[in-house]
XYZ file of C-alpha atoms in Angstrom:
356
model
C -83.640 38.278 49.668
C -87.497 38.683 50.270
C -88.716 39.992 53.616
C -90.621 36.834 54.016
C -87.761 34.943 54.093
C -85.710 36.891 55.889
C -88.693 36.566 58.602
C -88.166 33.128 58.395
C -84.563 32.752 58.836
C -85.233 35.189 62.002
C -87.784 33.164 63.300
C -85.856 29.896 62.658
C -83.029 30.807 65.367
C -85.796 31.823 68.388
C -86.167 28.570 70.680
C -89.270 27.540 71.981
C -90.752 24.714 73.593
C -92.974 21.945 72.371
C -95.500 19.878 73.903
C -97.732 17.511 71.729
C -100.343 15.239 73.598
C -100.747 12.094 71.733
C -103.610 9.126 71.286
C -102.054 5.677 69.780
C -102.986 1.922 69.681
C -102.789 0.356 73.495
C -100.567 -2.083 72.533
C -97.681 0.852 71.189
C -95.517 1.349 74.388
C -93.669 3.889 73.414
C -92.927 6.949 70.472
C -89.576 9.102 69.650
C -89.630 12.345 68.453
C -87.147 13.705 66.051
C -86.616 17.501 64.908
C -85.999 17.676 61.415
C -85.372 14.303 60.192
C -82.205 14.398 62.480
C -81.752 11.096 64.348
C -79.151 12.600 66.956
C -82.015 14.602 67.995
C -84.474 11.377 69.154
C -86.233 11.801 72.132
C -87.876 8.483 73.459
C -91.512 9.269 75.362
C -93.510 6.595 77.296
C -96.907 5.535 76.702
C -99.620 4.865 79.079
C -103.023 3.277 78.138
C -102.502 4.525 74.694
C -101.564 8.212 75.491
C -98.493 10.213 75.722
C -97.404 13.502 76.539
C -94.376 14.526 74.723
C -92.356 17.881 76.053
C -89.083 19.619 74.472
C -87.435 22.234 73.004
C -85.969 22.852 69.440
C -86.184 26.034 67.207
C -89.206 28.120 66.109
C -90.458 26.486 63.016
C -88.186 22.789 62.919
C -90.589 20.036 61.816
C -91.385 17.738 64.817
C -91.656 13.888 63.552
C -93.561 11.668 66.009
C -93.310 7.665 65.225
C -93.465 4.549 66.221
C -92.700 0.895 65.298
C -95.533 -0.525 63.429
C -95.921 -4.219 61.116
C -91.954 -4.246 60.516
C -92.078 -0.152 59.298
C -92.641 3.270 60.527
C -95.745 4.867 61.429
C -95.302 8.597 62.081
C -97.036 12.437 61.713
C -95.470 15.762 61.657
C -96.206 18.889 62.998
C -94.052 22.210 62.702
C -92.848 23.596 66.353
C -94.727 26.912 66.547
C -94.892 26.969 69.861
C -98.653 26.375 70.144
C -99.560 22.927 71.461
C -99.702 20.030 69.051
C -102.344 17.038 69.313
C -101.667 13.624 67.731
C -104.291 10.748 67.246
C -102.107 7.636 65.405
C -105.913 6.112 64.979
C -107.393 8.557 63.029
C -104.035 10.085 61.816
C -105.218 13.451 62.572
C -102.902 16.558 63.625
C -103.920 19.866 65.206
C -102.986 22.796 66.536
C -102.197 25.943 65.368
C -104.015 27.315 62.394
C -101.091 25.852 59.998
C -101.129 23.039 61.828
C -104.962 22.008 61.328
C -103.992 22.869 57.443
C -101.167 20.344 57.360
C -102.851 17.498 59.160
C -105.704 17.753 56.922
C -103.609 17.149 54.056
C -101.745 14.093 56.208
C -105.356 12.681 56.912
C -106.088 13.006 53.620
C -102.799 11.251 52.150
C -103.327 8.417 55.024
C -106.620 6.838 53.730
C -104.499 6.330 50.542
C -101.377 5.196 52.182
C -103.897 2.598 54.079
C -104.365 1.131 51.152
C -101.426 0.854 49.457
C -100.343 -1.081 52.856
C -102.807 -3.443 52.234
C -101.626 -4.199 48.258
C -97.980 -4.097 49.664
C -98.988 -7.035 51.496
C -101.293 -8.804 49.037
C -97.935 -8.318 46.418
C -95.497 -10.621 48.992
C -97.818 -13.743 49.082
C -98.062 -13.134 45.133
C -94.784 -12.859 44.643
C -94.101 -16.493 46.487
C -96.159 -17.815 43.528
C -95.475 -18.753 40.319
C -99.013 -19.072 38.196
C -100.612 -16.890 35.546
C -103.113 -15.825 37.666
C -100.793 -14.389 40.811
C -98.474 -12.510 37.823
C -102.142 -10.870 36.418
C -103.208 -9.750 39.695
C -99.596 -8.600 40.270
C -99.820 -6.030 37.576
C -102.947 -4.912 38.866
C -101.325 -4.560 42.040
C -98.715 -2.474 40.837
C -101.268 -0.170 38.197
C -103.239 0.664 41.417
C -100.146 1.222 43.414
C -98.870 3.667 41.277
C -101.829 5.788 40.563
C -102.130 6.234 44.467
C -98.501 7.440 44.422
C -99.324 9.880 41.561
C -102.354 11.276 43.452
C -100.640 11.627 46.541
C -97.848 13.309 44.885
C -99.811 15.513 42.745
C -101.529 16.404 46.499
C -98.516 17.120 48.526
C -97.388 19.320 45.446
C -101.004 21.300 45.183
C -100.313 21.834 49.068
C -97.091 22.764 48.790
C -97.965 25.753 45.972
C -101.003 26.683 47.930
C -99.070 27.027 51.528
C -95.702 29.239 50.176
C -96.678 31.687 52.876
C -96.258 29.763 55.926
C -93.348 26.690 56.121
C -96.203 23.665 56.669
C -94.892 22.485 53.125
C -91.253 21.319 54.407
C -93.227 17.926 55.602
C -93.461 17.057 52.124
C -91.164 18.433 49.649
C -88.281 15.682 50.728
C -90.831 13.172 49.287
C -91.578 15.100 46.506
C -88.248 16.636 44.939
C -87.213 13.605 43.337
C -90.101 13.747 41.091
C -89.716 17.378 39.748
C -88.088 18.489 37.294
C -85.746 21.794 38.076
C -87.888 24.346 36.757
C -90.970 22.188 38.455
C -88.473 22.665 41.737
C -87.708 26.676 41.287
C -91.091 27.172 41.592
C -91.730 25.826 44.792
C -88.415 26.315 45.954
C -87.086 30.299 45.748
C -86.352 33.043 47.773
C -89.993 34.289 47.774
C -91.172 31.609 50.175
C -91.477 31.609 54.235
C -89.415 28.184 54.059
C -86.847 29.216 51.824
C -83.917 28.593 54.406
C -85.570 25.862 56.591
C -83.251 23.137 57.218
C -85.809 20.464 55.691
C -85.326 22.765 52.507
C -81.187 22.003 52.296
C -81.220 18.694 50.122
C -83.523 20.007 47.770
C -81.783 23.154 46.905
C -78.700 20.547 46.689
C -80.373 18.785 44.465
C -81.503 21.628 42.521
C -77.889 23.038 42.262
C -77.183 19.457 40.131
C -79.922 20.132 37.865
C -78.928 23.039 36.702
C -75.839 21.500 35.663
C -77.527 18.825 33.573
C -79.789 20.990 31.842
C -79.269 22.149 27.807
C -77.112 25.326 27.249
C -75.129 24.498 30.656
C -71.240 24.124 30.116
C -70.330 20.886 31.858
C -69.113 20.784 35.151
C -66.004 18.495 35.898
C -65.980 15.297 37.616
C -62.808 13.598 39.204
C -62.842 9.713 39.494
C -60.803 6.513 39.053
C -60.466 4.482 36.549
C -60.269 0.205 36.439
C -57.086 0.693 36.944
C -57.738 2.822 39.605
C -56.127 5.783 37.983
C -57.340 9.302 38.638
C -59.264 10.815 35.846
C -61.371 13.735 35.008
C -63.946 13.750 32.719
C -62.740 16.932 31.030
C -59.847 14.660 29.781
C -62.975 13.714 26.818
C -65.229 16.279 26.814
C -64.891 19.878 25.210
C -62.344 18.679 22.906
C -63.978 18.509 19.728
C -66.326 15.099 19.837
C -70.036 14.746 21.430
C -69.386 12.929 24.637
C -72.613 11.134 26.165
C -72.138 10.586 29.875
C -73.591 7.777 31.127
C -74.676 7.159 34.653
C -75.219 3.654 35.429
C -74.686 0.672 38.185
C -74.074 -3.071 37.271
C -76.501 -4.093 39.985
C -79.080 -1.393 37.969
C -81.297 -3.552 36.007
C -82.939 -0.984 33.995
C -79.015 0.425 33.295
C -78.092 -2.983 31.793
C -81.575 -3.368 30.013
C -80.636 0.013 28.022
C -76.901 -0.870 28.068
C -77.060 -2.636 24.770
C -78.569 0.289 23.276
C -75.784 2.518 23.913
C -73.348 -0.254 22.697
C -75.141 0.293 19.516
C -75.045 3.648 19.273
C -71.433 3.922 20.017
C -70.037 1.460 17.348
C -72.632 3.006 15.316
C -71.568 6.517 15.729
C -68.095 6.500 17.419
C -65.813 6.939 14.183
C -68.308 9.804 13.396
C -66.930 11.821 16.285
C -69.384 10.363 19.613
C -67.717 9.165 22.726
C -68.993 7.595 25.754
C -68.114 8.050 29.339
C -69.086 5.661 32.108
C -70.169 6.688 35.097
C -71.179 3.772 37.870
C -72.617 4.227 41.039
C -71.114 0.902 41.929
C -69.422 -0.072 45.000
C -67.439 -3.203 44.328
C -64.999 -2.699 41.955
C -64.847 -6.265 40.734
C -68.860 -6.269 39.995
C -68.388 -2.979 37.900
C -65.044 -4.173 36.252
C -67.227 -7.440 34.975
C -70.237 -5.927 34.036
C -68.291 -3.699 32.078
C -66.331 -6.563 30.000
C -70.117 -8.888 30.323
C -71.950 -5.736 28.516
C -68.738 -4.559 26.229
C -68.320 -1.134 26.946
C -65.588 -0.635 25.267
C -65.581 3.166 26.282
C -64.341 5.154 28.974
C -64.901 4.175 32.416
C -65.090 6.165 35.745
C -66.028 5.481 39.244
C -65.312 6.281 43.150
C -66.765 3.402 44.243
C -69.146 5.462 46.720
C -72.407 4.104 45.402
C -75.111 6.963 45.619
C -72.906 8.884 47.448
C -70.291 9.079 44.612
C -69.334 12.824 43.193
C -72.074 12.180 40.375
C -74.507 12.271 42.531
C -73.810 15.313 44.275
C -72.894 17.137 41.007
C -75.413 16.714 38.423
C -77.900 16.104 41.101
C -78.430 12.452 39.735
C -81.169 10.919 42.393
C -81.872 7.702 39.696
C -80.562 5.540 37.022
C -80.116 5.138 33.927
C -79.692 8.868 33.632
C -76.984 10.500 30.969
C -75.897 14.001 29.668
C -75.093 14.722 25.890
C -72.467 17.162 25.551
C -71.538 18.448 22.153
C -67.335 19.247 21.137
C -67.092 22.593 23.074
C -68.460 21.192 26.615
C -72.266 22.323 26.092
C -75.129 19.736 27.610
C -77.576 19.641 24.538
C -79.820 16.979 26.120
C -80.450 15.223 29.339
C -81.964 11.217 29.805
C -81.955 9.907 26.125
C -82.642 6.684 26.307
C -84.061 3.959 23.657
C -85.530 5.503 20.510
C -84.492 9.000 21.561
C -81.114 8.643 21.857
C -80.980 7.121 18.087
C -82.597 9.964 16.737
C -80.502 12.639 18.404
C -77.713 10.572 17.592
C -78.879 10.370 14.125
C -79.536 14.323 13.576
C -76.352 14.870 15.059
C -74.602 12.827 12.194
C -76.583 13.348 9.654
């Protein structure tokens, strides 16, 4: 383990106190505070003619997340607890303090101007989406080609921050909304024992996530999975794979619509390929059994199929680190991943060099 983050882990278990002095809208009576994303750890602090003075204690470096109730959501900044005091203006969404401090609310300001306007096309896309004409559908798809370029450039900000700040932990503010994104050798570089916020707590999901990628990527062996059958029969998905065929392993939900959209692609491919030696296995990320059981007879999988009912918090998830869906893993007839997230096209021409 580095020295840095040794320092880190050091520093991470010395209490201090906070106190953050904050300017919001007049009509905002009160914020909360919460340490680390942790709800149990709300404090509630008044508001007086737009002000409010917010005191407390929580560990050297936990990231202190100040919101309140805005337009049906959430409006909230961040700062880290470094025991220097913290200043807070919701109207200009500005953060200072500390020299790391200044440096991460200059990236928030900077991401806000953005996230003002995506508010306003948010909005614009509700009264669209009442209407039925040509002309609210055209501007729709503006709506969402503008929408998503601001999440790319925000994203590709946050992640510029995050590589230019490894030093200091400022970055843990933003890698939860990044991770999801990245890919896991885009995630071991921001994420490794070479950085100050290697063992923050804001850091844990990710590296749990990361841990599942590294299962689903090419030249892993795969790792087991235990679930139930329709029948609700326990089964493990080393009862088909590693015994000689290439198994694809599907994950899917029947309330996915992009999983049933691609659904009759893998139909094809398996009565295309299956007396060839390729199997399917079923993985939902359903929670009703009787929706998954009927999807599965509605779509025809006539494969093998596994679930524990848990919806995203089903073993899948945790173990190949599966965060969306459709998402697969081919393995070939000793239990080696060859390929990850073949879908359409791409799946027919692995298929197809396969069994050649």
């Amino acid at each position: 383990m580095s020295a840095m983050a040794l320092m880190a882990i050091n520093a991470n278990a010395e209490k201090v106190k906070f106190e953050i002095s904050g300017v919001v809208a007049d009509s905002i009576k009160e914020v909360v505070v919460i340490v680390n994303n942790d709800k149990n750890s709300s404090q509630k602090v008044p508001v007086a003619n737009g002000r409010f003075n917010a005191v407390g204690e929580a560990e050297k470096n936990d990231l202190l997340n100040v919101g309140h109730e805005i337009n049906r959501g959430v409006n909230s900044l961040v700062a880290i607890n470094d025991g220097q005091p913290i200043k807070m203006n919701f109207v200009e969404n500005t953060v200072s303090g500390s020299s790391e401090n200044s440096a991460l609310g200059n990236q928030i300001k900077a991401n806000a101007a953005d996230e003002g306007r995506m508010a306003v096309l948010i909005k614009e896309y509700r009264e669209l989406s009442k209407q039925n004409t040509a002309e609210a559908d055209a501007r729709i798809k503006e709506i969402m080609a503008e929408a998503n370029a601001i999440e790319e450039k925000n994203m590709k900000a946050s992640i510029e921050y995050i590589k230019a700040h490894k030093g200091d932990v400022t970055p843990v503010a933003f890698i939860q909304n990044v991770m999801y994104e990245l890919s896991y050798n885009e995630l071991a570089e921001i994420i490794n024992p070479d950085v100050a916020y290697f063992n923050h707590p804001m850091v844990a999901k990710a590296k749990r996530l990361m841990d599942g990628l590294k299962k689903r990527m090419p030249g892993a062996m795969f790792t087991d999975l235990v679930m139930n059958d329709t029948e609700g029969k326990e089964r493990k998905l080393s009862e088909w794979v590693g015994k000689g065929n290439y198994v694809l392993v599907d994950f899917w939900a029947s309330w996915c619509g992009p999983c049933r959209a691609e659904m009759p692609n893998v139909v094809a491919a398996y009565e295309k390929y299956h007396n060839k030696g390729f199997d399917v296995v079923g993985v939902s990320f359903d929670q009703k059994a009787e929706a998954w059981k009927k999807a599965i007879e509605q779509i025809g999988m006539k494969w093998h199929n596994i679930s524990d009912l848990k919806g995203w918090k089903c073993a899948a998830s945790e173990v190949y680190g599966v965060s969306s869906i459709p998402s697969n893993i081919l393995i070939d007839g000793e239990g080696k991943i060859v390929a990850s997230d073949l879908r359409g096209e791409d799946l027919q021409k692995k298929l197809a060099e396969i069994f050649k």
